[in-house]
Coordinates of C-alpha atoms (C1' of nucleotides) in Angstrom, one line a residue:
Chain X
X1 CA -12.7 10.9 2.3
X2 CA -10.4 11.7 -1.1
X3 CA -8.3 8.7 -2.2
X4 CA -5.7 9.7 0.5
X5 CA -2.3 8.2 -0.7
X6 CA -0.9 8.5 2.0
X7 CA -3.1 6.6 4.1
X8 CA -3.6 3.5 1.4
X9 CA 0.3 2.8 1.4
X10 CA 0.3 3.3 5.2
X11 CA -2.5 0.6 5.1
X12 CA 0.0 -2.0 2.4
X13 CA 2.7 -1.1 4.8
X14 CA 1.6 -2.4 7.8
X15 CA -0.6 -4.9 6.3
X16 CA 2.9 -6.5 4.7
X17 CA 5.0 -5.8 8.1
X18 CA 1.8 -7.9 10.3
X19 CA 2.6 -11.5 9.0
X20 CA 6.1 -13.1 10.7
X21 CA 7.0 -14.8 7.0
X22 CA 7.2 -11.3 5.8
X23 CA 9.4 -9.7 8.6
X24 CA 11.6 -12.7 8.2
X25 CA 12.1 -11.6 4.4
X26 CA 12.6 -7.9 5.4
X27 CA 15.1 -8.8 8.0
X28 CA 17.0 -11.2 5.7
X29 CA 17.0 -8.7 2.6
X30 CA 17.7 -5.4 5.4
X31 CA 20.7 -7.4 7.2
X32 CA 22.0 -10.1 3.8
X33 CA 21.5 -8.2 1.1
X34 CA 19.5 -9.0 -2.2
X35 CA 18.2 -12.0 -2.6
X36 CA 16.0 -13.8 -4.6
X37 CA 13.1 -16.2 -4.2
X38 CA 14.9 -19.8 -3.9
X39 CA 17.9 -18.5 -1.6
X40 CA 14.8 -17.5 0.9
X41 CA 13.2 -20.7 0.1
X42 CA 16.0 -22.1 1.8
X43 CA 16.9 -20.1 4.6
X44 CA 13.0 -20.1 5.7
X45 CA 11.0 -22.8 6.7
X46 CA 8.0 -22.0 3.8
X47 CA 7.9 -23.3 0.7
X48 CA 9.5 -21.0 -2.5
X49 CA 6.0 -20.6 -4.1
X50 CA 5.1 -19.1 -0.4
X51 CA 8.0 -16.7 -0.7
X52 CA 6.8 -15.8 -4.0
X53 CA 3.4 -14.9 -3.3
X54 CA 5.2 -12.5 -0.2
X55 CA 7.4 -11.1 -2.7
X56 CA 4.8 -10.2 -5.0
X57 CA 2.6 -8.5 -1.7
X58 CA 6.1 -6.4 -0.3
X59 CA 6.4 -5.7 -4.3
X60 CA 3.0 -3.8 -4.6
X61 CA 3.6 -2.2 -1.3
X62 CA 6.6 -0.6 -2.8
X63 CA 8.9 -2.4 0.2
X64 CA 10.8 -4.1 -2.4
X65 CA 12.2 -3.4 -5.9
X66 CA 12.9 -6.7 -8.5
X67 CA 16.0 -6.7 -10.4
X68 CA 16.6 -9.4 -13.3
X69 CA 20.1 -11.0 -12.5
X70 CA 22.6 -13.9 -14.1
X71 CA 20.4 -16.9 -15.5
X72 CA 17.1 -16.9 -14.7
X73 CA 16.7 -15.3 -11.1
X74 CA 15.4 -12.3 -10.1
X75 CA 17.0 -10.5 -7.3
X76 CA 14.5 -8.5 -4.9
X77 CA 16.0 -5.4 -2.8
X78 CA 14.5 -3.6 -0.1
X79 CA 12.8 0.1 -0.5
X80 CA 13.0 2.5 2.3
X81 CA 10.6 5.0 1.5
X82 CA 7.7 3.7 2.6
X83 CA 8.8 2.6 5.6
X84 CA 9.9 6.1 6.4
X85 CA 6.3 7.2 5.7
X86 CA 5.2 4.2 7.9
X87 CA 7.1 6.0 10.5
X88 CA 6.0 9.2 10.1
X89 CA 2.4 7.7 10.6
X90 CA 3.5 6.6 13.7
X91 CA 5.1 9.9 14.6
X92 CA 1.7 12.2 13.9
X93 CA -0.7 9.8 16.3
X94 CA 1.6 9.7 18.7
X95 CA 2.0 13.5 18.1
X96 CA -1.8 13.8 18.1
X97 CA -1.9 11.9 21.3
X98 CA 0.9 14.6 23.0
X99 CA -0.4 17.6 22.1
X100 CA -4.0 16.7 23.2
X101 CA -1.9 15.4 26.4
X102 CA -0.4 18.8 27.7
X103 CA -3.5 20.5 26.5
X104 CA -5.4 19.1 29.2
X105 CA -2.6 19.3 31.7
X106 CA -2.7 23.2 30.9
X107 CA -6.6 22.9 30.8
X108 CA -6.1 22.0 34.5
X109 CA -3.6 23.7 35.6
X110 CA -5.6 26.6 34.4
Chain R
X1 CA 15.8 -16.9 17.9
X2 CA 14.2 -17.4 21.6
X3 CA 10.7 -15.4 21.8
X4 CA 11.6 -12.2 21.5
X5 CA 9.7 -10.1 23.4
X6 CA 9.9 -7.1 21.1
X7 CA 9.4 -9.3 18.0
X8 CA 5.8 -10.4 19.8
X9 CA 4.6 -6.9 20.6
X10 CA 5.8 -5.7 17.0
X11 CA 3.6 -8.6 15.7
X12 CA 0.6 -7.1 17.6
X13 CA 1.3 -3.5 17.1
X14 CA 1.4 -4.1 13.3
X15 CA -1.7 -6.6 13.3
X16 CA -3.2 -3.7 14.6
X17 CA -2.5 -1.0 13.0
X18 CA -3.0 -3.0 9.5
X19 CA -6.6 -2.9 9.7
X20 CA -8.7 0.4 8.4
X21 CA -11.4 0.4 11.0
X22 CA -8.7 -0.1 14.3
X23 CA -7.1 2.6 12.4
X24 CA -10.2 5.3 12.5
X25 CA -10.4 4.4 16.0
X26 CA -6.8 4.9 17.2
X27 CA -6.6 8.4 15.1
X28 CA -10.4 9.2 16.8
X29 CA -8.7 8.3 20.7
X30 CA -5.9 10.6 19.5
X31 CA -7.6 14.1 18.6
X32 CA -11.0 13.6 20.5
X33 CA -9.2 11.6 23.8
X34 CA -10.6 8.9 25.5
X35 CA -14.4 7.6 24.3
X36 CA -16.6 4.3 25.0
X37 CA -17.5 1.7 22.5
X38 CA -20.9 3.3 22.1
X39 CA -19.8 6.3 21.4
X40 CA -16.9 5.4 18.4
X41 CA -20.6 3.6 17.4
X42 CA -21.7 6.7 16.6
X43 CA -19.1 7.9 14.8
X44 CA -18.0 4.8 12.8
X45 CA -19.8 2.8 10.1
X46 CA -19.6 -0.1 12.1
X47 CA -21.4 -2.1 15.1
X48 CA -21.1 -1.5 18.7
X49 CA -20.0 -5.0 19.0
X50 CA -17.4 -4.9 15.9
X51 CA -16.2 -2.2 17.6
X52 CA -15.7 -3.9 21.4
X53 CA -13.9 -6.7 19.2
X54 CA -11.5 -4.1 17.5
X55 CA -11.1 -2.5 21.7
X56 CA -10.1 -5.9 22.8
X57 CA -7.7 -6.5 20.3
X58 CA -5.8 -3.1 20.3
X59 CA -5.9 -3.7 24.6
X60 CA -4.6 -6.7 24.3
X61 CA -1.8 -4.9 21.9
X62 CA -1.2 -2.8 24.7
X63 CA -1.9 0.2 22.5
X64 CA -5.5 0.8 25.1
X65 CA -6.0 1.1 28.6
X66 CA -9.7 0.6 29.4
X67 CA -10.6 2.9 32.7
X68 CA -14.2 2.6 34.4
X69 CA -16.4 5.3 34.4
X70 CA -19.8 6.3 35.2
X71 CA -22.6 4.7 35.2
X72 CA -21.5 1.1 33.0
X73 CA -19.1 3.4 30.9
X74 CA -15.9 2.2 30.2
X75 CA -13.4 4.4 28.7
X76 CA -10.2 3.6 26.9
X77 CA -7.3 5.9 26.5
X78 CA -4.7 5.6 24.2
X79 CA -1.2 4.1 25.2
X80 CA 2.4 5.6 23.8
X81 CA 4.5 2.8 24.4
X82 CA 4.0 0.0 21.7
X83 CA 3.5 3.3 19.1
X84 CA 7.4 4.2 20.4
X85 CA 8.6 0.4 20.0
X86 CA 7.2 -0.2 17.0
X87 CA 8.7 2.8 15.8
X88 CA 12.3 1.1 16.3
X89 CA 11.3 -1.4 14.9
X90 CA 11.1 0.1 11.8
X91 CA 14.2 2.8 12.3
X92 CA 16.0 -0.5 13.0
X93 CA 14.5 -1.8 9.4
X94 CA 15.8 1.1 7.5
X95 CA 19.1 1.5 9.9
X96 CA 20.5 -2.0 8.4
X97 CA 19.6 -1.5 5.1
X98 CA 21.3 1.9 5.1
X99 CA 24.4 -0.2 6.8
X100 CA 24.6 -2.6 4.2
X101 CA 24.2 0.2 1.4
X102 CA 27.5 2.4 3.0
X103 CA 29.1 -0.9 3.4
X104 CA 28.2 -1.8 0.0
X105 CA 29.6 1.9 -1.2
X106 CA 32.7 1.5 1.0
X107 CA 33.6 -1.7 -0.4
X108 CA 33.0 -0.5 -3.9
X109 CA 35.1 3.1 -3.6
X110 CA 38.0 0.9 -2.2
Chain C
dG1 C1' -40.2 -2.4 40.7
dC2 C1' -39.6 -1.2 36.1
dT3 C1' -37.3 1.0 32.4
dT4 C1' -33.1 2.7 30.2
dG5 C1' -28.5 2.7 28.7
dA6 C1' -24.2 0.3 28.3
dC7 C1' -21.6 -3.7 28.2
dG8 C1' -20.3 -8.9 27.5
dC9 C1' -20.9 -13.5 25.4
dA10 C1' -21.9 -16.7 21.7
dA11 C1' -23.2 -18.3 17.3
dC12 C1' -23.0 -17.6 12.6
dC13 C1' -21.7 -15.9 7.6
dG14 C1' -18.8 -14.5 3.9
dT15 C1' -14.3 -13.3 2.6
dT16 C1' -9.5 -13.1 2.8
dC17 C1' -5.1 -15.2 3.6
dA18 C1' -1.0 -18.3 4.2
dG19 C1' 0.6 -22.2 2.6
dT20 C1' 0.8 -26.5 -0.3
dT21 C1' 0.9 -29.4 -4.5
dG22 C1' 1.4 -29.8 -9.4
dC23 C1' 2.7 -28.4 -13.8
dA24 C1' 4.3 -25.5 -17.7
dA25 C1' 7.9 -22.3 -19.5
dT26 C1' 12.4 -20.7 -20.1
dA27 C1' 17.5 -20.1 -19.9
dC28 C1' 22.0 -22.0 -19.7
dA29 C1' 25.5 -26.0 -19.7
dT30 C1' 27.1 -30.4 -21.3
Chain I
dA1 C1' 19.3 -32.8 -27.6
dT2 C1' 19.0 -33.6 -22.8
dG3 C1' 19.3 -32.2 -18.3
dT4 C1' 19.3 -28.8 -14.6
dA5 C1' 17.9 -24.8 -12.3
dT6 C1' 14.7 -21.0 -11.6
dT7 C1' 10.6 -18.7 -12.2
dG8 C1' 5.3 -18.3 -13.0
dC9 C1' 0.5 -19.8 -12.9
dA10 C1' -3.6 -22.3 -11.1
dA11 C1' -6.3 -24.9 -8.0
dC12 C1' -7.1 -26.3 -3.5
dT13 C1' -7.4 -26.5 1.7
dG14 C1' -7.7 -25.0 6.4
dA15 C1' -7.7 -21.3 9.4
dA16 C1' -8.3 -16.5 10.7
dC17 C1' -10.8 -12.2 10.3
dG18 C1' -14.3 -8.6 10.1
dG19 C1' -18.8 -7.9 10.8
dT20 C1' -23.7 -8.9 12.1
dT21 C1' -27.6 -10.6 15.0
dG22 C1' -29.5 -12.0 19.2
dC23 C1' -29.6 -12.5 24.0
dG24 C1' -28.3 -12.0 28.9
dT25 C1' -26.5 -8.9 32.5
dC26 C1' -25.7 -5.2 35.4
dA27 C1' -25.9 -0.2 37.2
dA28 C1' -28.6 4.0 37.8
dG29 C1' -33.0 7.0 37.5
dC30 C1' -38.0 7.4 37.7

DNA sequence: GCTTGACGCAACCGTTCAGTTGCAATACAT
DNA sequence: ATGTATTGCAACTGAACGGTTGCGTCAAGC
């Protein structure tokens, strides 16, 4: 196997969207807007330093983007590319699955 | 937020697909159809037994049905379903963020 | 009846992970 | 200068996870 890109950011990608902390996040940046760590602290029930160490994860799997703000806080926004590729993972097994479905309907209808 | 059926199955669906082996094995069912434990034991790195844990799992995700077969073979065959919902799940993802960002753009132009 | 092939169950090991607590550092306001 | 708010770093704990080894079980063929 060559270091197949593809493959190691589907892995970050669905390793981030497993854990219910993180979905939380996505669904707060995805519907509210930027944000940054302490405003999540307290619209979650997890500690900030929790929140953090997400961040940090959905950071390196290129789900989110930081931006320094006012003061000292960092705002965090979301990044749609990878979750397109996430999607188009989805897409080619379930294309896989399809095409190897009619082929053996035509296999028996042959 | 009552237990949102969806939200449970995304949690499994993702779970799943997050780990590298369960991977190998869903893309395997999808080109070479429907195999036994022993036989992905063949073809993985892994145990027969790691294996039957990883088959459990992605059943109990409802991404495998397990079908008898001859002899003590059981066969598992892949299911289209969760793939489809998860799917949503992350158009639905992107779809706010790209609702905030026109809203955002809107609001900006005006 | 005995062997062979396939599966299930249970215990165990090492690693990773989510979350917490505690503390240092830094920017701005008064 | 002192206080307040926000972030970063480190150590720790408890639980979950991936994987292995070992053993018991059950169906079919000789």
């Amino acid at each position: 196997m060559q270091p197949d890109p593809a493959e190691a950011i589907a892995e970050q990608v669905f390793t981030a969207l497993a854990d219910p902390s993180r979905r939380a996040i996505l669904a707060d940046l995805a519907t509210g807007g930027p944000t940054t760590a302490t405003d999540l602290a307290d619209r979650l029930p997890i500690t900030r330093q929790a929140i953090a160490k997400h961040l940090t994860l959905l950071t390196d799997a290129g789900l989110l983007t930081p931006t320094p703000a006012e003061r000292r806080r960092i705002r965090y926004h979301l990044n749609p590319a990878p979750i397109q590729l996430a999607q188009q993972f989805l897409a080619a097994l379930a294309h896989d699955w399809d095409t190897r479905l009619t082929a053996l309907k035509t296999h028996l209808t042959d």
